Amino acid sequence: MGIQGEQFIRPSVERVEDATLLSGGGRYIDDLGTRPGTLHAAIVRSPHAHADLLAIDKAAALTLPGVVAVITGSDLLDITTGLVPALRVSVDARAIAVDRVRYVGEPVAIVLAADRYRAEDGADLVTVRYRGRPAVVDPEAALIPDAPVLHGDVGSNLMSDRSFAYGDPDGAFSTALHSLAVTVRYPRNTGSPMECYGVVAEYDPHEDAYDVLANFQGPFSIHAVIARALKVPGNRLRLRTPPDSGGSFGVKQGVAPYAVLMAAAARVVGRPVKWVEDRLEHLAGSVSATNRVTILTAAFDAEGRVAALDWDQLEDCGAYLRAPEPATLYRMHGNMTGAYAISHVRIRNRVVLTNKLPTGLVRGFGGPQVYYPLERLMQRIARHLGLDPLDVIRRNLIPADAFPYRTATGALYDSGDYRQALDIAVGDGGLSALLGRRDAARAEGRIYGIGFTAAVEPSVSNMGYITAVLTPAERAKAGPKNGAQSTATITLDPVGTVTVQVASVPQGQGHRTVLAGIVADIFGIPPAQVRVTTDLDTAKDAWSIASGNYSSRFAAAVAGVAHLAATRLRDKLARIAAAQLNLKAEDLVFAGGRVSSRTNPDAFLPFARVAATSHWSPGLVPDDVGSAIRETAFWTPPELTAPDAEDHVASSLCHGFIFDFCGVEVDRATGKLRIDRYVTMHDCGVILHPGMVEGQVRGGFVQALGAAVYEELVYGEDGAFLSGTLADYLLPTATEVPDLRILHFTSPSPFTPLGAKGVGEGNCMSTPVCLANAVADALDLDTLDLPLTPAKLRALVAEADEVPPPAGHRPATPAAKPGDRTLRGAGATVVAAAPEAVWALLLDPDVLASVIPGAHGVKKLSDTHFTADVTLGVGPVKGRYAADITLSDLDPPRGATLTGTVSGGLGDGGGTGRVTLEPDGSGGTRIGYTYEAAVGGKVAAVGGRLLDGAARVVIGGFFAALARRAGGTGQPGLMRRLLARVLASTGVRP
Amino acid sequence: MPKLSAASRHSVSFTVNGVARSVEVESRTLLTDALRHGLGMTGTHVGCEHGVCGSCTVAIDGTMARACLTLAVAAEGCDIRTVEGLGLGPGRLGVLQAAFKRHHALQCGFCTAGILMSLDTYLRRHPDPSREELTLVIGGHLCRCTGYAPIVAAALDAAAELRGAQKHPEETAHA
């Protein structure tokens, strides 16, 4: 088994979920049947990062057999509103663009057809006219006064600016011996579950009610947001989830806008609508984690003890602020001092919008963005003082006798012994051997480093933490928000078997297995006799706003409340059995499928008979028991209080501890990062299922490895989305995963029913910075941002090799981002015809149709304005574009200016060219041209050499064809040969 | 192959898990869609539709193939195996499936069918693989839940058990 058994306290039973999933019997959303007449949706999305939406032409799509409707944002204006965020700002966060697009991938139209193939055919035929606007991609640039503003009504891109002070940070900074700052630009990444989004929606006009099936993961506070966006009361939005979901990692929270979109579309068309997202849509248009610019400053003494922290966080939520954002920024608010006892904290939190995908839940949710600067800072402090980073970490850890420990910013840490856990990790994890490996590697001239990270992993979010984005006065006006209701329902059926229903909406974690075991233990029956259902129906099941699969809440909260519900029901059954056995309820035990006397095993009733009593023989049930058929328990921890007037925020209930260290080697020649050894110590309280805990740790670790080394959602400076396939957005595979040593230390949580804490997100928080610390140690760096790609590390190695490592600040080389760029060129050709003849050809649409490379058809809108459909291939990227060409500065027959734009799903471009015609002195014409063009979008990612080549070919091809059309240059073969040679060298296929 | 028209539908016949099946498709219909929506065999999953993730992997004439990059009409006359055919019977898992269950080699289960099909195909030809070889095979798939380690462990365990089973064929029924 893959389980390191000796570290665990309970056996890992096999999962009840697995046999079905392993046999192809899973019931994911696209595996479920739909009602007859259901239409299939395809979404037309913006290729532009920022543009006015001028017109959408549905006509061609509607003529296609099978296409039933094309729905645009303006069609839905009356029946929908935006998805309101936690912050009152004038940002119309609709699920579909109305008059402006603000990120690549934003929906602009929905095509509904008899099947998906026809819907996509229809989407290809929808013509959208845009007028481009300047885009802003960088969060700092978005704050510059003349930056493009995304939402005009707000007046700037700054959505929120809150400052906080805890303790006496001014005093601590003014008296500190040392002060040091790190600046971190945390990049974008996403959870990328293997199953994409899916929605099946219908609307009943007679009841004004929606029925929406979506692979939504919660939190179900979003149910209120969806209902409001659809303009119906909560009880008229029935939101259901499928029995199985193909992973989420937070991301399937983001299906909510699409649930609104498809529900509204179903209402417009009067039929059920089904939409299954494809991977390209998912990467461009689902959910990203936030990118964040952080300047973190510490005040510390000569031993590296940190007295105060100053956080300046600039959070980039993308193009729209959608619920539950800006929660990523506030999820960690109680944890801003990490695992350390730091009393004085200053925080400035700003939220900015840019022309990128809107953000939402992604595993780790705010944790990676906080621990990266915090743990980089601890290493910097050690370097600055010439101390061992491990000593600096250990010295600052919260002491064991301080628990429960109230952090400066308001969290109540439940339990832990961080120093002991760290010491065990150092010993059992073999740090001394690793230090020896570093020495040996360095002696051989290899680039080897060791990194450390200590982190507190919060779990079970307080539903009130997001209100910290409001001022205390605004909060007081709105009323306090707090708590986290979890719920479970246990039902006994007429043959006395047990069914458990929870609202935890698992995304593959095996909740059914754990719950069956817990409930079976309470009733003294085999787990196989307990059936657990986890698909949720908001119209029929118990749920609350905190329901769902996020903030690692299952083990700590949901398993606990199931235990609570089962215990309550067992106590009722005990009284029923006691009445029949003439015994006291407290003298009964539930074991071996029987309810029997503790002292006289012969006095017993079969469990099933007791469990069925309330169905068949309610007369036997004591009056004060009521009935023992169904028990629904709710549980919210009292520790999750509302943010107080001083902005103390108890953001989470449980606090696990993680201590990681690793040894890495950077290949001098290639920059490839090799992880030699990685040790991760977890204190997640009581472990309910060791195999699943290991699964969470390993899975989280590999996602973190991806975020640290391979994955980034990359945008060009023009907002073009450059990582739109799984060949660009690189997820780690089995061959990239190093050996991982997992260790455990157990401090049961006093705040949860079973003593468990969450464990699902910790490595997403700790691992990226641990790897970065190791690389910084290897290359002797002060500044280092993610991702740690070979190209970046190779550049850093080269830098290190050229100059001796300086003691002071040295910025890391930023990763090259291919973005918008200008192509320039000039050329000339000679044709046999006179200038007047050539001039006439230039103005003839039929001629243009035949000479524009790849043109399907040219339409003449006026004497000087033409449109065309053009198919162009650049390198591996071949696509269809709409071209728009205008002639101006006409100087017949001597010259004209051609201005053109092309746009399509793969990118867009625009350019201007001046054409001059001169008599060549022998009856022919010398055609000269200069051009300047800019290319953006996916196609821009193929690189400059290919683009230059493509431009030369397309433009050269145009004039070559024109020359042939004008009666030949006398050298058409030469042009063709030249063209063929360029084609071969660039891979361009006009 | 007969000349196909984009405008009309075509009947395609192949065997799936040993059973002769026919399905009516367009010339452009992907094998994934033909299996899932044409034949109702939803065990084969669609994760990326551009050949990277491997969720849709099936065996075609004994060779692993991405069903999302295969046209259904191209499977005419082929012998296709899918995850639905891996079990020993209703409610009875095969050796590889049981090893996955023991090792917790799946969580959400979405990528699992493709990985099972690649490993099943590979182990039929390479009964005594090394850990490195199996890691390379699994490296052709994306899994976001497990971190891969338990998948590699399950594959090694299954390979060992299958080797034993070949020596003692009467025991396979109990695998």
XYZ file of N, CA, C and O in Angstrom, chain A residues 1-2 13-15 18 21-24 28 30-31 117-118 121 190-192 194-195 245-247 249 279-280 507-508 689 695-696 698-699 702-703 711 725-726 731-735 737, chain B residues 26 28-30 33 36-37 42-43 45 47-50 52-53 83-84 93 97 100-104 106-112 116 135-136 138-139 142 144-150:
360
model
N 0.839 -1.204 0.000
C 0.000 0.000 0.000
C 0.873 1.253 0.000
O 1.974 1.245 0.521
N 0.353 2.304 -0.562
C 1.078 3.564 -0.580
C 0.990 4.321 0.728
O 1.364 5.479 0.820
N -9.600 2.251 5.465
C -10.498 1.342 4.768
C -10.580 1.745 3.295
O -10.364 2.901 2.937
N -10.871 0.755 2.442
C -11.051 1.067 1.024
C -12.316 1.912 0.863
O -13.240 1.828 1.665
N -12.332 2.707 -0.186
C -13.434 3.669 -0.328
C -14.663 3.027 -0.965
O -14.555 2.247 -1.916
N -15.109 3.799 -4.832
C -14.142 3.473 -5.877
C -14.590 2.433 -6.895
O -14.255 2.553 -8.075
N -16.453 4.062 -9.650
C -15.633 4.963 -10.458
C -14.625 4.196 -11.309
O -14.326 4.578 -12.441
N -14.107 3.098 -10.768
C -13.105 2.309 -11.497
C -13.721 1.500 -12.629
O -13.009 0.962 -13.471
N -15.044 1.380 -12.627
C -15.711 0.573 -13.644
C -16.391 1.421 -14.709
O -17.153 0.901 -15.519
N -16.161 2.715 -14.669
C -16.797 3.585 -15.656
C -18.238 3.907 -15.313
O -18.998 4.366 -16.164
N -21.070 11.679 -13.460
C -20.668 13.079 -13.564
C -21.740 13.807 -14.379
O -22.578 13.171 -15.025
N -21.997 15.289 -17.185
C -22.232 15.009 -18.602
C -22.655 13.558 -18.837
O -22.905 13.153 -19.963
N -22.726 12.780 -17.744
C -23.165 11.387 -17.879
C -24.651 11.231 -17.582
O -25.191 10.129 -17.714
N -22.470 19.876 -31.600
C -21.745 20.128 -32.844
C -22.378 21.308 -33.586
O -21.704 22.196 -34.073
N -23.735 21.267 -33.667
C -24.434 22.329 -34.379
C -24.336 23.668 -33.628
O -24.261 24.726 -34.234
N -21.040 24.997 -34.570
C -21.127 25.515 -35.942
C -21.751 26.902 -35.929
O -21.279 27.830 -36.595
N -4.279 28.253 -11.561
C -5.635 27.768 -11.299
C -5.604 26.283 -10.960
O -4.584 25.616 -11.139
N -6.730 25.791 -10.461
C -6.786 24.407 -9.993
C -6.891 23.391 -11.105
O -6.434 22.270 -10.982
N -7.499 23.804 -12.206
C -7.611 22.955 -13.396
C -8.047 21.522 -13.095
O -7.314 20.583 -13.343
N -9.820 17.955 -13.747
C -9.851 17.256 -15.034
C -11.234 17.309 -15.677
O -11.363 17.215 -16.889
N -12.270 17.457 -14.872
C -13.603 17.682 -15.446
C -13.866 19.191 -15.470
O -13.641 19.881 -14.479
N -18.327 14.376 -9.115
C -17.716 15.554 -9.718
C -16.246 15.262 -9.946
O -15.589 14.665 -9.094
N -15.753 15.674 -11.093
C -14.385 15.346 -11.480
C -13.359 16.324 -10.969
O -12.606 16.904 -11.736
N -13.349 16.529 -9.660
C -12.376 17.430 -9.047
C -12.856 18.863 -9.094
O -13.749 19.229 -9.865
N -11.023 21.677 -6.527
C -9.924 22.473 -5.967
C -10.317 23.943 -5.848
O -9.505 24.831 -6.045
N -12.079 22.453 -22.539
C -10.857 22.822 -21.816
C -10.349 24.208 -22.200
O -9.823 24.938 -21.366
N -10.504 24.558 -23.472
C -10.016 25.875 -23.900
C -10.836 26.968 -23.222
O -10.298 27.987 -22.788
N -15.816 16.535 -4.048
C -15.311 16.610 -5.419
C -14.279 15.507 -5.641
O -13.299 15.693 -6.346
N -14.490 14.382 -4.978
C -13.592 13.245 -5.136
C -12.858 12.843 -3.874
O -12.075 11.899 -3.887
N -9.018 9.342 8.337
C -8.746 8.303 7.343
C -7.347 8.560 6.782
O -7.167 9.449 5.948
N -3.674 11.256 0.565
C -4.106 11.686 -0.765
C -4.198 13.200 -0.870
O -3.812 13.796 -1.873
N -4.707 13.826 0.188
C -4.803 15.288 0.182
C -3.414 15.927 0.164
O -3.176 16.910 -0.539
N -0.487 14.580 -0.828
C 0.232 14.340 -2.094
C -0.376 15.153 -3.238
O 0.338 15.725 -4.055
N -1.697 15.169 -3.289
C -2.351 15.918 -4.361
C -2.083 17.404 -4.250
O -1.784 18.080 -5.242
N 1.521 18.211 -5.313
C 1.797 18.235 -6.753
C 1.159 19.465 -7.414
O 1.733 20.062 -8.331
N -0.008 19.874 -6.930
C -0.560 21.135 -7.456
C 0.361 22.300 -7.119
O 0.560 23.215 -7.927
N 3.183 25.969 -13.922
C 1.905 26.547 -14.333
C 1.899 28.065 -14.194
O 2.318 28.591 -13.180
N -4.068 26.379 -23.752
C -4.254 24.937 -23.915
C -3.425 24.228 -22.854
O -2.570 24.841 -22.214
N -3.661 22.943 -22.703
C -2.863 22.183 -21.742
C -1.448 21.930 -22.265
O -0.617 21.376 -21.550
N 0.540 21.186 -16.586
C 0.276 20.521 -15.318
C 1.350 19.454 -15.109
O 1.761 18.793 -16.060
N 1.815 19.286 -13.876
C 2.830 18.256 -13.642
C 2.291 16.867 -13.987
O 1.109 16.575 -13.764
N 3.160 16.032 -14.530
C 2.807 14.629 -14.774
C 3.618 13.757 -13.824
O 4.463 14.256 -13.074
N 3.368 12.462 -13.897
C 4.034 11.526 -12.984
C 5.554 11.635 -13.068
O 6.251 11.405 -12.086
N 6.052 12.007 -14.223
C 7.513 12.020 -14.392
C 8.158 13.225 -13.717
O 9.370 13.251 -13.549
N 7.220 14.328 -10.642
C 6.928 14.333 -9.202
C 8.061 13.681 -8.423
O 8.412 12.530 -8.679
N -21.955 11.433 -37.632
C -21.492 12.265 -38.734
C -20.047 11.903 -39.018
O -19.373 11.306 -38.174
N -17.663 13.764 -38.910
C -16.765 14.481 -38.000
C -16.922 14.059 -36.541
O -16.215 14.565 -35.681
N -17.866 13.174 -36.246
C -18.118 12.820 -34.851
C -16.891 12.159 -34.233
O -16.313 11.230 -34.800
N -16.518 12.642 -33.049
C -15.372 12.069 -32.356
C -15.761 10.722 -31.754
O -16.916 10.509 -31.365
N -17.491 11.044 -28.430
C -18.918 11.359 -28.473
C -19.738 10.164 -28.931
O -20.858 9.946 -28.456
N -19.855 7.862 -25.831
C -20.582 8.413 -24.687
C -22.048 8.692 -25.014
O -22.949 8.266 -24.293
N -22.242 9.441 -26.077
C -23.605 9.904 -26.359
C -24.312 8.999 -27.364
O -25.538 8.918 -27.364
N -20.520 5.978 -20.865
C -19.995 7.237 -20.341
C -18.758 7.052 -19.462
O -18.278 8.014 -18.863
N -18.248 5.842 -19.389
C -17.030 5.633 -18.597
C -15.804 6.280 -19.208
O -14.849 6.611 -18.510
N -13.994 9.360 -20.472
C -14.233 10.764 -20.135
C -13.516 11.727 -21.075
O -12.515 11.371 -21.692
N -11.581 15.191 -21.112
C -10.947 16.162 -20.233
C -10.396 17.378 -20.932
O -10.340 18.455 -20.359
N -9.953 17.223 -22.182
C -9.357 18.405 -22.841
C -9.708 18.488 -24.314
O -9.622 19.554 -24.894
N -10.045 17.383 -24.932
C -10.344 17.358 -26.373
C -9.220 17.915 -27.218
O -9.444 18.379 -28.324
N -7.980 17.946 -26.661
C -6.857 18.204 -27.564
C -5.684 17.259 -27.306
O -4.542 17.597 -27.590
N -4.085 16.017 -24.731
C -3.036 16.157 -23.723
C -3.350 15.352 -22.463
O -2.488 14.666 -21.929
N -4.589 15.420 -21.985
C -4.855 14.949 -20.618
C -4.964 13.439 -20.510
O -4.686 12.877 -19.468
N -13.062 1.231 -20.400
C -13.015 0.925 -18.964
C -14.160 0.021 -18.542
O -14.022 -0.791 -17.619
N -15.274 0.093 -19.263
C -16.421 -0.740 -18.894
C -16.112 -2.228 -19.058
O -16.825 -3.071 -18.500
N -14.317 -6.446 -9.650
C -13.239 -5.677 -10.251
C -12.142 -6.584 -10.779
O -11.887 -7.664 -10.235
N -7.966 -2.799 -11.447
C -8.957 -1.958 -10.750
C -8.869 -2.164 -9.235
O -8.893 -1.204 -8.458
N -5.957 -0.383 -7.770
C -6.238 1.056 -7.625
C -7.052 1.309 -6.356
O -6.831 2.268 -5.630
N -7.993 0.443 -6.097
C -8.857 0.619 -4.918
C -8.037 0.452 -3.640
O -8.160 1.242 -2.707
N -7.203 -0.558 -3.602
C -6.381 -0.790 -2.409
C -5.434 0.363 -2.122
O -5.166 0.698 -0.991
N -4.886 0.943 -3.186
C -3.843 1.964 -3.021
C -4.388 3.393 -2.973
O -3.604 4.326 -2.965
N -5.676 3.546 -2.985
C -6.270 4.896 -3.044
C -5.678 5.660 -4.228
O -5.254 6.805 -4.107
N -7.086 6.777 -6.766
C -8.014 7.692 -7.430
C -8.709 8.507 -6.350
O -8.817 8.076 -5.207
N -9.118 9.692 -6.716
C -9.986 10.468 -5.833
C -11.281 10.787 -6.583
O -12.278 10.125 -6.408
N -11.224 11.778 -7.478
C -12.469 12.106 -8.184
C -12.806 11.070 -9.243
O -13.946 10.938 -9.646
N -11.801 10.344 -9.730
C -12.049 9.268 -10.675
C -12.223 9.696 -12.115
O -12.475 8.858 -12.980
N -12.055 10.969 -12.399
C -12.347 11.436 -13.759
C -11.263 11.017 -14.751
O -11.547 10.614 -15.865
N -9.994 11.116 -14.326
C -8.883 10.749 -15.213
C -8.666 9.247 -15.236
O -7.921 8.732 -16.061
N -9.286 8.544 -14.264
C -8.903 7.166 -13.955
C -9.130 6.200 -15.115
O -8.301 5.325 -15.371
N -6.308 3.670 -16.484
C -6.519 2.219 -16.440
C -6.333 1.608 -17.823
O -5.711 0.550 -17.976
N 6.011 4.711 -14.693
C 5.905 6.160 -14.479
C 5.796 6.885 -15.823
O 5.039 7.843 -15.971
N 6.539 6.396 -16.804
C 6.451 7.006 -18.136
C 5.067 6.805 -18.748
O 4.519 7.715 -19.374
N 2.233 6.337 -17.128
C 1.302 7.200 -16.386
C 1.589 8.666 -16.699
O 0.687 9.511 -16.678
N 2.840 8.952 -17.062
C 3.218 10.313 -17.442
C 2.505 10.816 -18.687
O 2.538 12.017 -18.974
N -2.847 13.162 -17.233
C -2.911 14.180 -16.188
C -3.913 13.754 -15.131
O -5.040 13.362 -15.445
N -5.195 15.376 -11.333
C -5.044 16.562 -10.489
C -5.243 16.248 -9.020
O -5.019 17.108 -8.178
N -5.716 15.034 -8.705
C -6.061 14.742 -7.314
C -4.955 14.043 -6.546
O -4.669 14.389 -5.410
N -4.367 13.010 -7.129
C -3.638 12.029 -6.317
C -2.167 12.332 -6.118
O -1.546 11.786 -5.211
N -1.567 13.137 -6.967
C -0.120 13.307 -6.912
C 0.636 12.127 -7.508
O 1.857 12.045 -7.370
N -0.064 11.211 -8.152
C 0.473 10.110 -8.958
C 1.108 8.964 -8.167
O 1.110 7.820 -8.627
N 1.698 9.241 -7.008
C 2.444 8.186 -6.310
C 1.598 6.928 -6.077
O 2.071 5.813 -6.342
N 0.357 7.052 -5.597
C -0.422 5.825 -5.395
C -0.792 5.133 -6.704
O -1.005 3.916 -6.715
